[in-house]
Amino acid sequence: MQIAPSDHWDGRHFHNVHDRTVKSFRDVLRWRRESKPVPWPRWIEDAPQPAPARLPAGRIGVTFIGHASFLVQLGGRCVLVDPVWSMRASPLAFAGPRRVRAPGQALEALPGCDLLLVSHNHYDHLDLPTLRRVRQRWGPPAVTGLGNARHLAKAGIRGATELDWWQSVEVAGLRVTYVPAQHFSARTLRDRNRSLWGGFVLESEEATVYFAGDSGWCPHFAEIAARFPRIDLALIPIGAYEPRFFMRTQHMDPGEAVQAHQALGARRSVGMHFGTFAGLTDEAIEGPEVWLAEARAAAGVAAEAFGTLPFGGSLDLPEVRP
């Protein structure tokens, strides 16, 4: 992989620029030794939600599939982001973080997929069985971060566009910019930080949507706001934050997510990355949404400005730019 040296690539590994803390195997052992996870239910049966319809240009739509998987609609296009329909976020079919609820919509119920986005290579964001299904059904163009196209190729998705932080591409009638996040990457014990992680800013003529991917709280949110001063909709992670000694640099807690919403200046934000896969984190399944409501009230943020969607639920926003 030929990449010019930068503030986040040293020629062999990518790294964060605001907090370069790297968790060691000893930290992992400490987490497992001291862990007191709150038990999750074995299974939750969510109320069925109406299947999303394709929206015309001039509308902004988002459908929450679960965890970090969304169908985003803008400019009359359908965009799948980090789609995971598998039962486990794991390389193994019999072990690893397991779903406690079904995907909010069947893949076949979606109105299409004109573009596929994959933020980074963790198994709860890059799921090969799901990517194979997406390719077979729609064969959309794909955009991801540096070093990740090789993973998509294993699902038969060849020619994916790889972007560095702040790079943009015009595809499927939209402008896609890959933006920084504070996180890390790995799919095996030997490839840690050999591919890039980040989020996406999607722009049509009518709207701007930001998907944060995974990130700890850091100055990147203000940096993104400076380059994209009008974010109509932001999708921000609120879960996988316990234990804090281990998760702080990688995942925001809901209080920090509210700070991110404010730093972005987003017109509307939707919480994600919670309540789906047991075993990823130690907090209670209801913890992220409860804390989000408390943090939002403490910060004086209106409930309609930053909330969550039902699993499988959709939000349809009108375009209100002058």
PDB file of C-alpha atoms in Angstrom:
ATOM      1  CA  MET A   1       0.000   0.000   0.000  1.00  0.00           C
ATOM      2  CA  GLN A   2       1.706   3.154  -1.231  1.00  0.00           C
ATOM      3  CA  ILE A   3       0.570   6.081   0.921  1.00  0.00           C
ATOM      4  CA  ALA A   4       2.378   9.362   1.419  1.00  0.00           C
ATOM      5  CA  PRO A   5       3.463   9.953   5.032  1.00  0.00           C
ATOM      6  CA  SER A   6       1.066  12.200   6.950  1.00  0.00           C
ATOM      7  CA  ASP A   7       0.122  13.224  10.468  1.00  0.00           C
ATOM      8  CA  HIS A   8      -1.782   9.919  10.820  1.00  0.00           C
ATOM      9  CA  TRP A   9       0.324   7.478   8.730  1.00  0.00           C
ATOM     10  CA  ASP A  10       3.939   6.644   9.608  1.00  0.00           C
ATOM     11  CA  GLY A  11       4.611   4.378   6.642  1.00  0.00           C
ATOM     12  CA  ARG A  12       3.449   1.206   8.382  1.00  0.00           C
ATOM     13  CA  HIS A  13       0.543   2.060  10.648  1.00  0.00           C
ATOM     14  CA  PHE A  14      -2.226   4.611  10.941  1.00  0.00           C
ATOM     15  CA  HIS A  15      -2.617   6.425  14.238  1.00  0.00           C
ATOM     16  CA  ASN A  16      -4.803   9.032  15.909  1.00  0.00           C
ATOM     17  CA  VAL A  17      -3.579  12.606  15.967  1.00  0.00           C
ATOM     18  CA  HIS A  18      -5.267  13.955  19.104  1.00  0.00           C
ATOM     19  CA  ASP A  19      -4.771  11.003  21.458  1.00  0.00           C
ATOM     20  CA  ARG A  20      -2.335   8.312  20.404  1.00  0.00           C
ATOM     21  CA  THR A  21      -3.057   6.055  23.381  1.00  0.00           C
ATOM     22  CA  VAL A  22      -2.955   2.408  22.304  1.00  0.00           C
ATOM     23  CA  LYS A  23      -4.567  -0.186  24.527  1.00  0.00           C
ATOM     24  CA  SER A  24      -2.286  -3.103  25.335  1.00  0.00           C
ATOM     25  CA  PHE A  25      -3.044  -6.774  25.784  1.00  0.00           C
ATOM     26  CA  ARG A  26      -2.582  -6.103  29.502  1.00  0.00           C
ATOM     27  CA  ASP A  27      -5.442  -3.573  29.307  1.00  0.00           C
ATOM     28  CA  VAL A  28      -7.634  -6.204  27.664  1.00  0.00           C
ATOM     29  CA  LEU A  29      -6.816  -8.673  30.445  1.00  0.00           C
ATOM     30  CA  ARG A  30      -7.596  -6.033  33.070  1.00  0.00           C
ATOM     31  CA  TRP A  31     -10.985  -5.373  31.445  1.00  0.00           C
ATOM     32  CA  ARG A  32     -11.840  -9.063  31.389  1.00  0.00           C
ATOM     33  CA  ARG A  33     -10.556  -9.566  34.929  1.00  0.00           C
ATOM     34  CA  GLU A  34     -12.391  -6.588  36.451  1.00  0.00           C
ATOM     35  CA  SER A  35     -15.426  -6.663  34.157  1.00  0.00           C
ATOM     36  CA  LYS A  36     -18.849  -6.561  35.762  1.00  0.00           C
ATOM     37  CA  PRO A  37     -21.123  -6.356  32.724  1.00  0.00           C
ATOM     38  CA  VAL A  38     -24.797  -5.665  33.271  1.00  0.00           C
ATOM     39  CA  PRO A  39     -26.686  -8.664  31.856  1.00  0.00           C
ATOM     40  CA  TRP A  40     -28.590  -8.087  28.630  1.00  0.00           C
ATOM     41  CA  PRO A  41     -31.828  -9.874  27.700  1.00  0.00           C
ATOM     42  CA  ARG A  42     -31.393 -12.968  25.595  1.00  0.00           C
ATOM     43  CA  TRP A  43     -33.741 -11.651  22.902  1.00  0.00           C
ATOM     44  CA  ILE A  44     -35.950  -8.610  22.259  1.00  0.00           C
ATOM     45  CA  GLU A  45     -38.859  -8.675  19.842  1.00  0.00           C
ATOM     46  CA  ASP A  46     -39.237  -5.152  18.490  1.00  0.00           C
ATOM     47  CA  ALA A  47     -42.507  -3.845  17.115  1.00  0.00           C
ATOM     48  CA  PRO A  48     -42.475  -4.024  13.307  1.00  0.00           C
ATOM     49  CA  GLN A  49     -41.903  -0.727  11.500  1.00  0.00           C
ATOM     50  CA  PRO A  50     -43.150   0.289   8.043  1.00  0.00           C
ATOM     51  CA  ALA A  51     -40.656  -0.409   5.271  1.00  0.00           C
ATOM     52  CA  PRO A  52     -39.029   2.786   4.011  1.00  0.00           C
ATOM     53  CA  ALA A  53     -40.116   4.203   0.663  1.00  0.00           C
ATOM     54  CA  ARG A  54     -37.680   5.822  -1.733  1.00  0.00           C
ATOM     55  CA  LEU A  55     -37.755   9.576  -1.149  1.00  0.00           C
ATOM     56  CA  PRO A  56     -37.482  12.211  -3.861  1.00  0.00           C
ATOM     57  CA  ALA A  57     -34.729  14.810  -4.006  1.00  0.00           C
ATOM     58  CA  GLY A  58     -35.391  17.559  -1.522  1.00  0.00           C
ATOM     59  CA  ARG A  59     -36.063  15.139   1.347  1.00  0.00           C
ATOM     60  CA  ILE A  60     -33.611  13.678   3.866  1.00  0.00           C
ATOM     61  CA  GLY A  61     -34.408  10.193   5.109  1.00  0.00           C
ATOM     62  CA  VAL A  62     -32.725   7.788   7.496  1.00  0.00           C
ATOM     63  CA  THR A  63     -33.790   4.292   8.557  1.00  0.00           C
ATOM     64  CA  PHE A  64     -32.166   2.693  11.622  1.00  0.00           C
ATOM     65  CA  ILE A  65     -31.391  -0.969  10.971  1.00  0.00           C
ATOM     66  CA  GLY A  66     -29.548  -1.433  14.267  1.00  0.00           C
ATOM     67  CA  HIS A  67     -26.143  -0.721  15.842  1.00  0.00           C
ATOM     68  CA  ALA A  68     -24.360   1.428  13.193  1.00  0.00           C
ATOM     69  CA  SER A  69     -26.297   0.217  10.147  1.00  0.00           C
ATOM     70  CA  PHE A  70     -28.463   2.775   8.352  1.00  0.00           C
ATOM     71  CA  LEU A  71     -30.200   3.411   5.105  1.00  0.00           C
ATOM     72  CA  VAL A  72     -29.620   7.107   4.379  1.00  0.00           C
ATOM     73  CA  GLN A  73     -31.547   8.930   1.652  1.00  0.00           C
ATOM     74  CA  LEU A  74     -30.654  12.300   0.164  1.00  0.00           C
ATOM     75  CA  GLY A  75     -30.687  13.735  -3.309  1.00  0.00           C
ATOM     76  CA  GLY A  76     -33.075  10.968  -4.323  1.00  0.00           C
ATOM     77  CA  ARG A  77     -30.352   8.365  -3.676  1.00  0.00           C
ATOM     78  CA  CYS A  78     -30.329   5.404  -1.269  1.00  0.00           C
ATOM     79  CA  VAL A  79     -27.085   4.882   0.665  1.00  0.00           C
ATOM     80  CA  LEU A  80     -26.317   1.871   2.865  1.00  0.00           C
ATOM     81  CA  VAL A  81     -23.858   2.629   5.654  1.00  0.00           C
ATOM     82  CA  ASP A  82     -21.950  -0.092   7.556  1.00  0.00           C
ATOM     83  CA  PRO A  83     -24.613  -2.744   6.843  1.00  0.00           C
ATOM     84  CA  VAL A  84     -24.598  -5.738   9.205  1.00  0.00           C
ATOM     85  CA  TRP A  85     -27.473  -8.230   8.992  1.00  0.00           C
ATOM     86  CA  SER A  86     -25.556 -11.195  10.463  1.00  0.00           C
ATOM     87  CA  MET A  87     -26.372 -12.723  13.855  1.00  0.00           C
ATOM     88  CA  ARG A  88     -22.855 -12.119  15.165  1.00  0.00           C
ATOM     89  CA  ALA A  89     -20.329  -9.300  14.827  1.00  0.00           C
ATOM     90  CA  SER A  90     -17.500 -11.792  14.645  1.00  0.00           C
ATOM     91  CA  PRO A  91     -15.329 -13.814  12.269  1.00  0.00           C
ATOM     92  CA  LEU A  92     -16.939 -16.914  13.804  1.00  0.00           C
ATOM     93  CA  ALA A  93     -20.516 -18.089  13.307  1.00  0.00           C
ATOM     94  CA  PHE A  94     -20.630 -19.707  16.769  1.00  0.00           C
ATOM     95  CA  ALA A  95     -18.857 -17.162  18.997  1.00  0.00           C
ATOM     96  CA  GLY A  96     -18.434 -13.430  19.495  1.00  0.00           C
ATOM     97  CA  PRO A  97     -20.880 -10.557  20.074  1.00  0.00           C
ATOM     98  CA  ARG A  98     -24.395 -11.820  19.334  1.00  0.00           C
ATOM     99  CA  ARG A  99     -27.549  -9.979  18.323  1.00  0.00           C
ATOM    100  CA  VAL A 100     -30.273  -9.594  20.920  1.00  0.00           C
ATOM    101  CA  ARG A 101     -32.741  -8.276  18.321  1.00  0.00           C
ATOM    102  CA  ALA A 102     -33.303  -8.786  14.612  1.00  0.00           C
ATOM    103  CA  PRO A 103     -32.280  -6.141  12.075  1.00  0.00           C
ATOM    104  CA  GLY A 104     -34.978  -3.459  12.079  1.00  0.00           C
ATOM    105  CA  GLN A 105     -35.772  -4.013   8.391  1.00  0.00           C
ATOM    106  CA  ALA A 106     -35.196  -6.960   6.113  1.00  0.00           C
ATOM    107  CA  LEU A 107     -32.553  -6.237   3.507  1.00  0.00           C
ATOM    108  CA  GLU A 108     -35.095  -7.109   0.828  1.00  0.00           C
ATOM    109  CA  ALA A 109     -37.528  -4.501   2.205  1.00  0.00           C
ATOM    110  CA  LEU A 110     -35.225  -1.588   1.400  1.00  0.00           C
ATOM    111  CA  PRO A 111     -36.095   0.584  -1.612  1.00  0.00           C
ATOM    112  CA  GLY A 112     -32.639   0.180  -3.135  1.00  0.00           C
ATOM    113  CA  CYS A 113     -28.948   0.813  -2.640  1.00  0.00           C
ATOM    114  CA  ASP A 114     -27.267   3.271  -4.997  1.00  0.00           C
ATOM    115  CA  LEU A 115     -24.111   3.578  -2.883  1.00  0.00           C
ATOM    116  CA  LEU A 116     -22.387   1.505  -0.193  1.00  0.00           C
ATOM    117  CA  LEU A 117     -20.213   3.079   2.524  1.00  0.00           C
ATOM    118  CA  VAL A 118     -18.000   1.187   4.996  1.00  0.00           C
ATOM    119  CA  SER A 119     -16.362   3.288   7.702  1.00  0.00           C
ATOM    120  CA  HIS A 120     -13.714   0.853   9.001  1.00  0.00           C
ATOM    121  CA  ASN A 121     -12.877  -2.811   9.266  1.00  0.00           C
ATOM    122  CA  HIS A 122     -14.241  -3.901  12.657  1.00  0.00           C
ATOM    123  CA  TYR A 123     -16.669  -6.812  12.449  1.00  0.00           C
ATOM    124  CA  ASP A 124     -19.603  -4.784  13.756  1.00  0.00           C
ATOM    125  CA  HIS A 125     -19.157  -2.415  10.774  1.00  0.00           C
ATOM    126  CA  LEU A 126     -17.673  -4.544   7.979  1.00  0.00           C
ATOM    127  CA  ASP A 127     -19.584  -7.815   7.681  1.00  0.00           C
ATOM    128  CA  LEU A 128     -18.659  -9.959   4.709  1.00  0.00           C
ATOM    129  CA  PRO A 129     -21.852 -12.084   4.540  1.00  0.00           C
ATOM    130  CA  THR A 130     -23.993  -8.946   4.441  1.00  0.00           C
ATOM    131  CA  LEU A 131     -21.746  -7.271   1.884  1.00  0.00           C
ATOM    132  CA  ARG A 132     -22.112 -10.313  -0.382  1.00  0.00           C
ATOM    133  CA  ARG A 133     -25.896  -9.976  -0.175  1.00  0.00           C
ATOM    134  CA  VAL A 134     -25.733  -6.261  -0.969  1.00  0.00           C
ATOM    135  CA  ARG A 135     -23.497  -6.922  -3.982  1.00  0.00           C
ATOM    136  CA  GLN A 136     -25.721  -9.707  -5.297  1.00  0.00           C
ATOM    137  CA  ARG A 137     -28.908  -7.669  -4.925  1.00  0.00           C
ATOM    138  CA  TRP A 138     -27.812  -4.224  -6.110  1.00  0.00           C
ATOM    139  CA  GLY A 139     -24.101  -4.209  -7.041  1.00  0.00           C
ATOM    140  CA  PRO A 140     -23.604  -0.604  -5.862  1.00  0.00           C
ATOM    141  CA  PRO A 141     -20.353   1.368  -6.043  1.00  0.00           C
ATOM    142  CA  ALA A 142     -18.548   1.385  -2.694  1.00  0.00           C
ATOM    143  CA  VAL A 143     -16.455   3.922  -0.797  1.00  0.00           C
ATOM    144  CA  THR A 144     -14.293   3.191   2.234  1.00  0.00           C
ATOM    145  CA  GLY A 145     -11.102   4.275   4.002  1.00  0.00           C
ATOM    146  CA  LEU A 146      -7.532   3.538   2.971  1.00  0.00           C
ATOM    147  CA  GLY A 147      -6.598  -0.121   3.202  1.00  0.00           C
ATOM    148  CA  ASN A 148     -10.154  -1.459   3.389  1.00  0.00           C
ATOM    149  CA  ALA A 149     -10.920  -2.252  -0.270  1.00  0.00           C
ATOM    150  CA  ARG A 150      -9.120  -5.594   0.086  1.00  0.00           C
ATOM    151  CA  HIS A 151     -11.675  -6.652   2.686  1.00  0.00           C
ATOM    152  CA  LEU A 152     -14.601  -5.632   0.485  1.00  0.00           C
ATOM    153  CA  ALA A 153     -13.040  -7.596  -2.381  1.00  0.00           C
ATOM    154  CA  LYS A 154     -13.438 -10.764  -0.288  1.00  0.00           C
ATOM    155  CA  ALA A 155     -17.193 -10.192  -0.586  1.00  0.00           C
ATOM    156  CA  GLY A 156     -16.881  -9.769  -4.351  1.00  0.00           C
ATOM    157  CA  ILE A 157     -17.057  -5.966  -4.155  1.00  0.00           C
ATOM    158  CA  ARG A 158     -14.152  -4.988  -6.388  1.00  0.00           C
ATOM    159  CA  GLY A 159     -12.955  -1.544  -7.314  1.00  0.00           C
ATOM    160  CA  ALA A 160     -14.107   0.145  -4.106  1.00  0.00           C
ATOM    161  CA  THR A 161     -12.864   3.720  -3.849  1.00  0.00           C
ATOM    162  CA  GLU A 162     -10.468   4.217  -0.935  1.00  0.00           C
ATOM    163  CA  LEU A 163     -10.196   7.667   0.623  1.00  0.00           C
ATOM    164  CA  ASP A 164      -7.839   9.302   3.088  1.00  0.00           C
ATOM    165  CA  TRP A 165      -9.153  11.753   5.677  1.00  0.00           C
ATOM    166  CA  TRP A 166     -10.620  14.861   4.012  1.00  0.00           C
ATOM    167  CA  GLN A 167     -10.533  13.343   0.533  1.00  0.00           C
ATOM    168  CA  SER A 168     -13.732  13.491  -1.529  1.00  0.00           C
ATOM    169  CA  VAL A 169     -15.219  11.671  -4.491  1.00  0.00           C
ATOM    170  CA  GLU A 170     -18.301  12.254  -6.654  1.00  0.00           C
ATOM    171  CA  VAL A 171     -20.235   9.002  -6.936  1.00  0.00           C
ATOM    172  CA  ALA A 172     -23.868   8.012  -7.525  1.00  0.00           C
ATOM    173  CA  GLY A 173     -24.837  11.667  -7.821  1.00  0.00           C
ATOM    174  CA  LEU A 174     -23.479  12.549  -4.367  1.00  0.00           C
ATOM    175  CA  ARG A 175     -20.276  14.051  -3.007  1.00  0.00           C
ATOM    176  CA  VAL A 176     -18.685  11.783  -0.390  1.00  0.00           C
ATOM    177  CA  THR A 177     -15.954  13.026   1.954  1.00  0.00           C
ATOM    178  CA  TYR A 178     -14.119  10.710   4.331  1.00  0.00           C
ATOM    179  CA  VAL A 179     -13.582  12.557   7.607  1.00  0.00           C
ATOM    180  CA  PRO A 180     -11.425  11.848  10.665  1.00  0.00           C
ATOM    181  CA  ALA A 181     -12.463   9.914  13.752  1.00  0.00           C
ATOM    182  CA  GLN A 182     -10.559   8.883  16.867  1.00  0.00           C
ATOM    183  CA  HIS A 183     -10.613   5.101  16.858  1.00  0.00           C
ATOM    184  CA  PHE A 184      -8.497   2.169  15.564  1.00  0.00           C
ATOM    185  CA  SER A 185      -8.712  -0.775  13.176  1.00  0.00           C
ATOM    186  CA  ALA A 186      -8.100  -4.530  13.275  1.00  0.00           C
ATOM    187  CA  ARG A 187      -9.645  -7.749  12.001  1.00  0.00           C
ATOM    188  CA  THR A 188      -6.894 -10.103  13.178  1.00  0.00           C
ATOM    189  CA  LEU A 189      -4.108 -10.085  15.753  1.00  0.00           C
ATOM    190  CA  ARG A 190      -1.633  -9.061  13.046  1.00  0.00           C
ATOM    191  CA  ASP A 191      -3.244  -6.154  11.203  1.00  0.00           C
ATOM    192  CA  ARG A 192      -3.891  -3.578  13.917  1.00  0.00           C
ATOM    193  CA  ASN A 193      -4.055  -0.054  12.463  1.00  0.00           C
ATOM    194  CA  ARG A 194      -3.001  -1.192   8.992  1.00  0.00           C
ATOM    195  CA  SER A 195      -6.171   0.293   7.494  1.00  0.00           C
ATOM    196  CA  LEU A 196      -7.847   3.619   8.183  1.00  0.00           C
ATOM    197  CA  TRP A 197     -10.974   4.408  10.205  1.00  0.00           C
ATOM    198  CA  GLY A 198     -13.244   7.425   9.859  1.00  0.00           C
ATOM    199  CA  GLY A 199     -16.689   8.795   9.131  1.00  0.00           C
ATOM    200  CA  PHE A 200     -18.468  10.181   6.076  1.00  0.00           C
ATOM    201  CA  VAL A 201     -20.022  13.459   5.040  1.00  0.00           C
ATOM    202  CA  LEU A 202     -22.581  13.039   2.243  1.00  0.00           C
ATOM    203  CA  GLU A 203     -23.637  16.056   0.201  1.00  0.00           C
ATOM    204  CA  SER A 204     -26.348  16.494  -2.386  1.00  0.00           C
ATOM    205  CA  GLU A 205     -27.519  19.768  -3.853  1.00  0.00           C
ATOM    206  CA  GLU A 206     -30.153  19.882  -1.134  1.00  0.00           C
ATOM    207  CA  ALA A 207     -28.624  18.421   2.025  1.00  0.00           C
ATOM    208  CA  THR A 208     -25.603  17.375   4.083  1.00  0.00           C
ATOM    209  CA  VAL A 209     -25.558  14.230   6.232  1.00  0.00           C
ATOM    210  CA  TYR A 210     -22.716  13.207   8.566  1.00  0.00           C
ATOM    211  CA  PHE A 211     -22.093   9.632   9.743  1.00  0.00           C
ATOM    212  CA  ALA A 212     -19.516   9.539  12.541  1.00  0.00           C
ATOM    213  CA  GLY A 213     -18.550   5.865  12.423  1.00  0.00           C
ATOM    214  CA  ASP A 214     -16.836   4.994  15.718  1.00  0.00           C
ATOM    215  CA  SER A 215     -15.020   7.732  17.621  1.00  0.00           C
ATOM    216  CA  GLY A 216     -13.942   8.919  21.005  1.00  0.00           C
ATOM    217  CA  TRP A 217     -14.581  12.535  21.959  1.00  0.00           C
ATOM    218  CA  CYS A 218     -11.920  14.744  20.345  1.00  0.00           C
ATOM    219  CA  PRO A 219     -11.420  17.986  18.363  1.00  0.00           C
ATOM    220  CA  HIS A 220     -12.321  16.258  15.083  1.00  0.00           C
ATOM    221  CA  PHE A 221     -15.974  17.236  15.522  1.00  0.00           C
ATOM    222  CA  ALA A 222     -15.160  20.948  15.569  1.00  0.00           C
ATOM    223  CA  GLU A 223     -12.801  20.437  12.621  1.00  0.00           C
ATOM    224  CA  ILE A 224     -15.592  18.776  10.640  1.00  0.00           C
ATOM    225  CA  ALA A 225     -17.989  21.598  11.524  1.00  0.00           C
ATOM    226  CA  ALA A 226     -15.468  24.162  10.291  1.00  0.00           C
ATOM    227  CA  ARG A 227     -15.367  22.501   6.863  1.00  0.00           C
ATOM    228  CA  PHE A 228     -19.086  21.657   6.726  1.00  0.00           C
ATOM    229  CA  PRO A 229     -20.885  24.543   8.445  1.00  0.00           C
ATOM    230  CA  ARG A 230     -24.366  23.246   7.592  1.00  0.00           C
ATOM    231  CA  ILE A 231     -24.959  19.647   8.707  1.00  0.00           C
ATOM    232  CA  ASP A 232     -28.631  18.796   8.325  1.00  0.00           C
ATOM    233  CA  LEU A 233     -28.434  15.368   9.959  1.00  0.00           C
ATOM    234  CA  ALA A 234     -25.711  13.757  12.085  1.00  0.00           C
ATOM    235  CA  LEU A 235     -25.565  10.077  13.055  1.00  0.00           C
ATOM    236  CA  ILE A 236     -23.564   9.907  16.288  1.00  0.00           C
ATOM    237  CA  PRO A 237     -22.535   6.878  18.414  1.00  0.00           C
ATOM    238  CA  ILE A 238     -23.810   6.826  22.006  1.00  0.00           C
ATOM    239  CA  GLY A 239     -22.949   3.289  23.175  1.00  0.00           C
ATOM    240  CA  ALA A 240     -20.117   0.836  23.918  1.00  0.00           C
ATOM    241  CA  TYR A 241     -18.606   3.181  26.508  1.00  0.00           C
ATOM    242  CA  GLU A 242     -18.012   0.895  29.525  1.00  0.00           C
ATOM    243  CA  PRO A 243     -15.561   0.389  31.131  1.00  0.00           C
ATOM    244  CA  ARG A 244     -14.387   3.970  30.675  1.00  0.00           C
ATOM    245  CA  PHE A 245     -10.701   3.271  31.373  1.00  0.00           C
ATOM    246  CA  PHE A 246     -10.686   1.034  28.313  1.00  0.00           C
ATOM    247  CA  MET A 247     -13.255   2.641  26.017  1.00  0.00           C
ATOM    248  CA  ARG A 248     -12.707   6.377  26.554  1.00  0.00           C
ATOM    249  CA  THR A 249     -10.320   7.005  23.647  1.00  0.00           C
ATOM    250  CA  GLN A 250     -12.346   4.823  21.255  1.00  0.00           C
ATOM    251  CA  HIS A 251     -16.032   5.384  22.073  1.00  0.00           C
ATOM    252  CA  MET A 252     -17.930   8.392  23.374  1.00  0.00           C
ATOM    253  CA  ASP A 253     -20.358   8.147  26.231  1.00  0.00           C
ATOM    254  CA  PRO A 254     -23.759   9.860  25.756  1.00  0.00           C
ATOM    255  CA  GLY A 255     -22.606  13.018  27.520  1.00  0.00           C
ATOM    256  CA  GLU A 256     -19.730  13.347  25.079  1.00  0.00           C
ATOM    257  CA  ALA A 257     -22.087  12.546  22.203  1.00  0.00           C
ATOM    258  CA  VAL A 258     -24.180  15.587  23.163  1.00  0.00           C
ATOM    259  CA  GLN A 259     -20.986  17.654  23.124  1.00  0.00           C
ATOM    260  CA  ALA A 260     -20.248  16.298  19.645  1.00  0.00           C
ATOM    261  CA  HIS A 261     -23.751  17.273  18.497  1.00  0.00           C
ATOM    262  CA  GLN A 262     -23.163  20.805  19.751  1.00  0.00           C
ATOM    263  CA  ALA A 263     -19.655  21.040  18.271  1.00  0.00           C
ATOM    264  CA  LEU A 264     -20.995  19.931  14.890  1.00  0.00           C
ATOM    265  CA  GLY A 265     -23.826  22.455  14.978  1.00  0.00           C
ATOM    266  CA  ALA A 266     -26.068  19.767  13.515  1.00  0.00           C
ATOM    267  CA  ARG A 267     -29.679  20.664  12.771  1.00  0.00           C
ATOM    268  CA  ARG A 268     -30.727  17.184  13.904  1.00  0.00           C
ATOM    269  CA  SER A 269     -28.810  14.233  15.369  1.00  0.00           C
ATOM    270  CA  VAL A 270     -29.706  10.567  15.775  1.00  0.00           C
ATOM    271  CA  GLY A 271     -27.955   8.243  18.217  1.00  0.00           C
ATOM    272  CA  MET A 272     -26.533   4.902  17.109  1.00  0.00           C
ATOM    273  CA  HIS A 273     -24.154   2.099  18.153  1.00  0.00           C
ATOM    274  CA  PHE A 274     -26.224   0.767  21.046  1.00  0.00           C
ATOM    275  CA  GLY A 275     -28.656  -1.952  22.072  1.00  0.00           C
ATOM    276  CA  THR A 276     -27.857  -4.532  19.391  1.00  0.00           C
ATOM    277  CA  PHE A 277     -24.868  -6.823  20.032  1.00  0.00           C
ATOM    278  CA  ALA A 278     -24.355  -8.366  23.472  1.00  0.00           C
ATOM    279  CA  GLY A 279     -20.710  -8.739  24.488  1.00  0.00           C
ATOM    280  CA  LEU A 280     -19.319  -5.568  22.909  1.00  0.00           C
ATOM    281  CA  THR A 281     -19.560  -3.506  26.086  1.00  0.00           C
ATOM    282  CA  ASP A 282     -20.347  -3.650  29.802  1.00  0.00           C
ATOM    283  CA  GLU A 283     -23.154  -1.081  30.138  1.00  0.00           C
ATOM    284  CA  ALA A 284     -26.816  -1.977  30.496  1.00  0.00           C
ATOM    285  CA  ILE A 285     -28.753  -2.257  27.258  1.00  0.00           C
ATOM    286  CA  GLU A 286     -30.943   0.719  28.219  1.00  0.00           C
ATOM    287  CA  GLY A 287     -28.003   2.765  29.539  1.00  0.00           C
ATOM    288  CA  PRO A 288     -27.130   4.776  26.410  1.00  0.00           C
ATOM    289  CA  GLU A 289     -30.670   6.050  25.798  1.00  0.00           C
ATOM    290  CA  VAL A 290     -31.282   6.885  29.469  1.00  0.00           C
ATOM    291  CA  TRP A 291     -27.989   8.773  29.762  1.00  0.00           C
ATOM    292  CA  LEU A 292     -28.577  10.535  26.435  1.00  0.00           C
ATOM    293  CA  ALA A 293     -31.856  11.971  27.719  1.00  0.00           C
ATOM    294  CA  GLU A 294     -30.170  13.141  30.928  1.00  0.00           C
ATOM    295  CA  ALA A 295     -27.169  14.661  29.128  1.00  0.00           C
ATOM    296  CA  ARG A 296     -29.392  16.361  26.568  1.00  0.00           C
ATOM    297  CA  ALA A 297     -31.508  17.965  29.304  1.00  0.00           C
ATOM    298  CA  ALA A 298     -28.422  19.069  31.246  1.00  0.00           C
ATOM    299  CA  ALA A 299     -27.011  20.733  28.124  1.00  0.00           C
ATOM    300  CA  GLY A 300     -30.292  22.419  27.221  1.00  0.00           C
ATOM    301  CA  VAL A 301     -30.618  20.481  23.956  1.00  0.00           C
ATOM    302  CA  ALA A 302     -34.188  19.928  22.801  1.00  0.00           C
ATOM    303  CA  ALA A 303     -35.440  16.340  22.717  1.00  0.00           C
ATOM    304  CA  GLU A 304     -36.290  16.609  19.027  1.00  0.00           C
ATOM    305  CA  ALA A 305     -32.767  17.855  18.230  1.00  0.00           C
ATOM    306  CA  PHE A 306     -30.955  14.688  19.373  1.00  0.00           C
ATOM    307  CA  GLY A 307     -32.703  11.411  20.006  1.00  0.00           C
ATOM    308  CA  THR A 308     -32.888   7.839  18.814  1.00  0.00           C
ATOM    309  CA  LEU A 309     -35.110   5.989  16.362  1.00  0.00           C
ATOM    310  CA  PRO A 310     -37.021   2.765  16.969  1.00  0.00           C
ATOM    311  CA  PHE A 311     -35.189  -0.237  15.560  1.00  0.00           C
ATOM    312  CA  GLY A 312     -36.388  -0.309  11.965  1.00  0.00           C
ATOM    313  CA  GLY A 313     -37.855   3.173  12.307  1.00  0.00           C
ATOM    314  CA  SER A 314     -37.391   5.966   9.792  1.00  0.00           C
ATOM    315  CA  LEU A 315     -37.047   9.729   9.942  1.00  0.00           C
ATOM    316  CA  ASP A 316     -38.110  11.874   7.014  1.00  0.00           C
ATOM    317  CA  LEU A 317     -36.940  15.496   7.109  1.00  0.00           C
ATOM    318  CA  PRO A 318     -37.883  18.251   4.705  1.00  0.00           C
ATOM    319  CA  GLU A 319     -35.165  20.331   3.099  1.00  0.00           C
ATOM    320  CA  VAL A 320     -35.394  23.785   4.716  1.00  0.00           C
ATOM    321  CA  ARG A 321     -32.340  25.605   3.403  1.00  0.00           C
ATOM    322  CA  PRO A 322     -33.004  29.139   2.194  1.00  0.00           C
TER     323      PRO A 322
END
